[in-house]
Coordinates of C-alpha atoms and ligand atoms in Angstrom, one line a residue:
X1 CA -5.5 -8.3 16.2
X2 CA -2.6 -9.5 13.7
X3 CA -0.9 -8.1 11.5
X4 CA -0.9 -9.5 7.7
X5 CA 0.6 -7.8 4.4
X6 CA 1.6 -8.6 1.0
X7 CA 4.8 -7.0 -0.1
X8 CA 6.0 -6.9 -3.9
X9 CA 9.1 -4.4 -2.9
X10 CA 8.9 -3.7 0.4
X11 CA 7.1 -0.5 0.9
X12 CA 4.2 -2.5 2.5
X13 CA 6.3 -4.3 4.5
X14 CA 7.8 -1.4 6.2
X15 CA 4.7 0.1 6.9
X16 CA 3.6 -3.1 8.3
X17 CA 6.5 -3.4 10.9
X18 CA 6.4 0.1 11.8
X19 CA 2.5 -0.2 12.7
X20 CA 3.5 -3.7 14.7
X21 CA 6.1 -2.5 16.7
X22 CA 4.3 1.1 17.7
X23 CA 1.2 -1.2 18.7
X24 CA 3.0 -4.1 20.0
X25 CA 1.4 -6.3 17.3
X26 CA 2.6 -9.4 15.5
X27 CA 3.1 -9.4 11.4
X28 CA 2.7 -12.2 9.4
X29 CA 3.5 -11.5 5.5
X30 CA 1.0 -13.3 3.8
X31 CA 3.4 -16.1 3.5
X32 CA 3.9 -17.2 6.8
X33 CA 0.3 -16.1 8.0
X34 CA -0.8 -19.1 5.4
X35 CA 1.1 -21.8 8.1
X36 CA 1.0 -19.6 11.1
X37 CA -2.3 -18.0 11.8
X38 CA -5.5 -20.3 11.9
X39 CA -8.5 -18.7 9.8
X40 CA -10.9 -16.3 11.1
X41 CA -8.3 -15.3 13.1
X42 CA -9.0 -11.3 13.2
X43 CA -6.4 -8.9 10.9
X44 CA -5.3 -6.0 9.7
X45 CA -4.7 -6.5 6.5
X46 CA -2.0 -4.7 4.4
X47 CA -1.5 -4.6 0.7
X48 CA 0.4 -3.2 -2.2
X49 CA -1.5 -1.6 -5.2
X50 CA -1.6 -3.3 -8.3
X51 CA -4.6 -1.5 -11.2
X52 CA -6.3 -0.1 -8.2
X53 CA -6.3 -3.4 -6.4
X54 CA -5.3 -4.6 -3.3
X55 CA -3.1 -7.8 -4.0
X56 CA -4.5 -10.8 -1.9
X57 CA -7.1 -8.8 -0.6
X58 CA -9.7 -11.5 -1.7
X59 CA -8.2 -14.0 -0.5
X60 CA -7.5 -12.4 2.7
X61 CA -11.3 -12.0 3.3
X62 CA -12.4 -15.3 3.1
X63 CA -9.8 -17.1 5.1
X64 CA -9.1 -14.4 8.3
X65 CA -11.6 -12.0 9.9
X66 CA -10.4 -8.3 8.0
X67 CA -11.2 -5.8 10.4
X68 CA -9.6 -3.1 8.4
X69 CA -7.3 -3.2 4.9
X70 CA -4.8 -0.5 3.9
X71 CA -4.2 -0.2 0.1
X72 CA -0.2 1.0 -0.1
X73 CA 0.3 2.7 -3.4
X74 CA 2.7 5.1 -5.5
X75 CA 0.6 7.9 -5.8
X76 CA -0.1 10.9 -3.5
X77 CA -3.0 10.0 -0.6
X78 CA -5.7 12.0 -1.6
X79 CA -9.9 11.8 -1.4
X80 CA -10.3 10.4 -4.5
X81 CA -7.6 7.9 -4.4
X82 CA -9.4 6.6 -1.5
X83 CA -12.9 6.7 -2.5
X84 CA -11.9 4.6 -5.9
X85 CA -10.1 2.4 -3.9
X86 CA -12.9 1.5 -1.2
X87 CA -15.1 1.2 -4.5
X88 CA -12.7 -1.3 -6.0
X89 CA -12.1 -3.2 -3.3
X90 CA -14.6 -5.4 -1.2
X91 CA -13.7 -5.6 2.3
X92 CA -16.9 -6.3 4.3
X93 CA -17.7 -4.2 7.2
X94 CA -14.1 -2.8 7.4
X95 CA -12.4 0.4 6.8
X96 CA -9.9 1.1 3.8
X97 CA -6.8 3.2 4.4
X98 CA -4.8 4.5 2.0
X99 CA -0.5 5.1 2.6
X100 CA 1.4 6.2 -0.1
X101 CA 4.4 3.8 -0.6
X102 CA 7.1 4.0 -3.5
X103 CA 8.1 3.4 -6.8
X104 CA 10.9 0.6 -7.0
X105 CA 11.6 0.3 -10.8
X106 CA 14.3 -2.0 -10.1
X107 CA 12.7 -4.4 -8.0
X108 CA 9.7 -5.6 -10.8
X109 CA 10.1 -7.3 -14.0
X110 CA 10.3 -5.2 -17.2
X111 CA 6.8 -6.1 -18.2
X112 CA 5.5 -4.3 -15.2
X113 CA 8.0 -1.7 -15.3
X114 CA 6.7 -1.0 -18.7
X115 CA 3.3 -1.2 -17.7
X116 CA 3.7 1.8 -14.6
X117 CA 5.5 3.4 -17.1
X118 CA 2.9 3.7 -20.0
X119 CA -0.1 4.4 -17.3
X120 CA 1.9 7.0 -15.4
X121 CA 3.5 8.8 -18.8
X122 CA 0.7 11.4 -18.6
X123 CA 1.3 12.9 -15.2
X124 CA 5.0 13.1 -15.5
X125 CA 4.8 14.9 -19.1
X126 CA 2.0 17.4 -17.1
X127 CA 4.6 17.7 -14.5
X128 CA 7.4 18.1 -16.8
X129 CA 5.7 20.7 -19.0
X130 CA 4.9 22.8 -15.6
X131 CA 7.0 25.9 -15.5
X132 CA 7.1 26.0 -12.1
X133 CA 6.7 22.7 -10.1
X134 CA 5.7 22.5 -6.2
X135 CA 8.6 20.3 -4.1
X136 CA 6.0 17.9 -4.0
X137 CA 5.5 17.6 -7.3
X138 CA 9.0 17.3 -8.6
X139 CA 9.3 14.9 -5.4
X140 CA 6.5 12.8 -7.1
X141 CA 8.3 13.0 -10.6
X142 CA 11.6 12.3 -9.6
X143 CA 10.0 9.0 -8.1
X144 CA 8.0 8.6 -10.9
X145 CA 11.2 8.8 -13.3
X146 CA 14.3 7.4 -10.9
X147 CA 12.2 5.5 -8.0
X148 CA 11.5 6.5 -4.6
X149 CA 10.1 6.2 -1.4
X150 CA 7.7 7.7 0.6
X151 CA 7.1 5.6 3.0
X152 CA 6.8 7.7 6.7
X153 CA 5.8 6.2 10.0
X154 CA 3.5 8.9 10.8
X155 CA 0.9 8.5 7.7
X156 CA 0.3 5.3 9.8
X157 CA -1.7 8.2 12.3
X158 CA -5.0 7.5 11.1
X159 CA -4.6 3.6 11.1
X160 CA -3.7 4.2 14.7
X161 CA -6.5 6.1 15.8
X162 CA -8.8 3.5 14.1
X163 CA -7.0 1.0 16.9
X164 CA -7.4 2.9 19.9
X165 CA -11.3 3.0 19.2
X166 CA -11.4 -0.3 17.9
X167 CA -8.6 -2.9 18.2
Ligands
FMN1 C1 1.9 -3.7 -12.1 C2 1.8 -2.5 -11.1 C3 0.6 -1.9 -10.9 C4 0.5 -0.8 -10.0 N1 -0.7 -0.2 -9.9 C5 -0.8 0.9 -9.0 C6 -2.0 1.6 -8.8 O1 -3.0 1.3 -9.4 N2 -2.1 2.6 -8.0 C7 -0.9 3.0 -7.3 O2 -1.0 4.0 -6.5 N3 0.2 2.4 -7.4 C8 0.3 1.3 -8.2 N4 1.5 0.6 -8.3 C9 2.7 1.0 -7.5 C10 2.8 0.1 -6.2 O3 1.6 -0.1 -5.6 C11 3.8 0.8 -5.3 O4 5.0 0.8 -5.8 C12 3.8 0.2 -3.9 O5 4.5 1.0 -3.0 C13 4.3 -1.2 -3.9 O6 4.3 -1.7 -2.6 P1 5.4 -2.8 -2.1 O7 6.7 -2.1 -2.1 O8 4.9 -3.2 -0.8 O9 5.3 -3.9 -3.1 C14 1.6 -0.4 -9.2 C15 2.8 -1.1 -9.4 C16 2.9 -2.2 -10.3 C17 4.3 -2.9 -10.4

């Protein structure tokens, strides 16, 4: 099994070397994986969120053998995030994991800064308007309004556990 993610700004990325070197994997970015890894070749494949969509995921499909896909987004991992996501997304005969990633305003063009910015105005004016906010909410808002990361090697747990049944 190999390795393969797409990587706007580098959350994915991370996630995918973290998961290579704990399983003594190789990782292609999509990139090199084009050149280097003949088709049908089985993968993991890793991507960022873009409108609910896993970036290259399509493509992904018909040129390697996707055993599993993981979805790396801004927002917190949670049941529904990853039952819309699995709708969304059509990975055939695979499982789709969800990691929460980051927010790196600075590392996207203003058009798409604008663009997180208008669809995620509503849950940081909730959160704002909260008297009292949870650390993990005002974690999630100062990403929301500065950037951050969230990006941990042991959300990777479940991807893992997949392997040891089935890699
Ligand atoms: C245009 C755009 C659309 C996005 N849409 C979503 C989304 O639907 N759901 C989500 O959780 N995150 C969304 N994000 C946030 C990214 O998925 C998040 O920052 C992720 O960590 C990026 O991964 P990367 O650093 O590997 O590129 C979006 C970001 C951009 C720029």
């Amino acid at each position: 099994m190999t390795i393969v993610y797409n990587s706007k700004t580098g959350h994915t990325r991370q996630y995918a070397e973290m998961l290579a070197k704990a399983e003594k994997l190789k990782v292609y970015s999509v990139q090199e994986a084009q050149t280097e890894l003949p088709e049908k070749e089985p993968v993991i494949y890793m991507g960022w969120l873009m409108a609910g969509h896993i970036s290259g995921i399509d493509q992904a499909v018909r040129r390697w053998d996707v055993r599993c896909a993981v979805a790396v987004g801004m927002s917190p991992a949670d049941k529904s995030v990853l039952a819309t996501i699995a709708k969304a997304n059509y990975v055939p005969n695979a499982p789709v994991f969800y990691l929460q990633g980051g927010w790196a305003p600075k590392k996207v063009g203003w058009f798409q800064r604008r663009a997180v910015g208008m669809v995620t105005r509503g849950v940081r004016k909730t959160l704002q308007a909260k008297a009292k906010r949870t650390e993990q909410e005002q974690a999630y808002l100062n990403m929301l309004i500065r950037g951050g990361s969230f990006v941990e090697y042991q959300n990777l747990k479940p991807i893992q556990d997949w392997l040891a049944a089935n890699g």
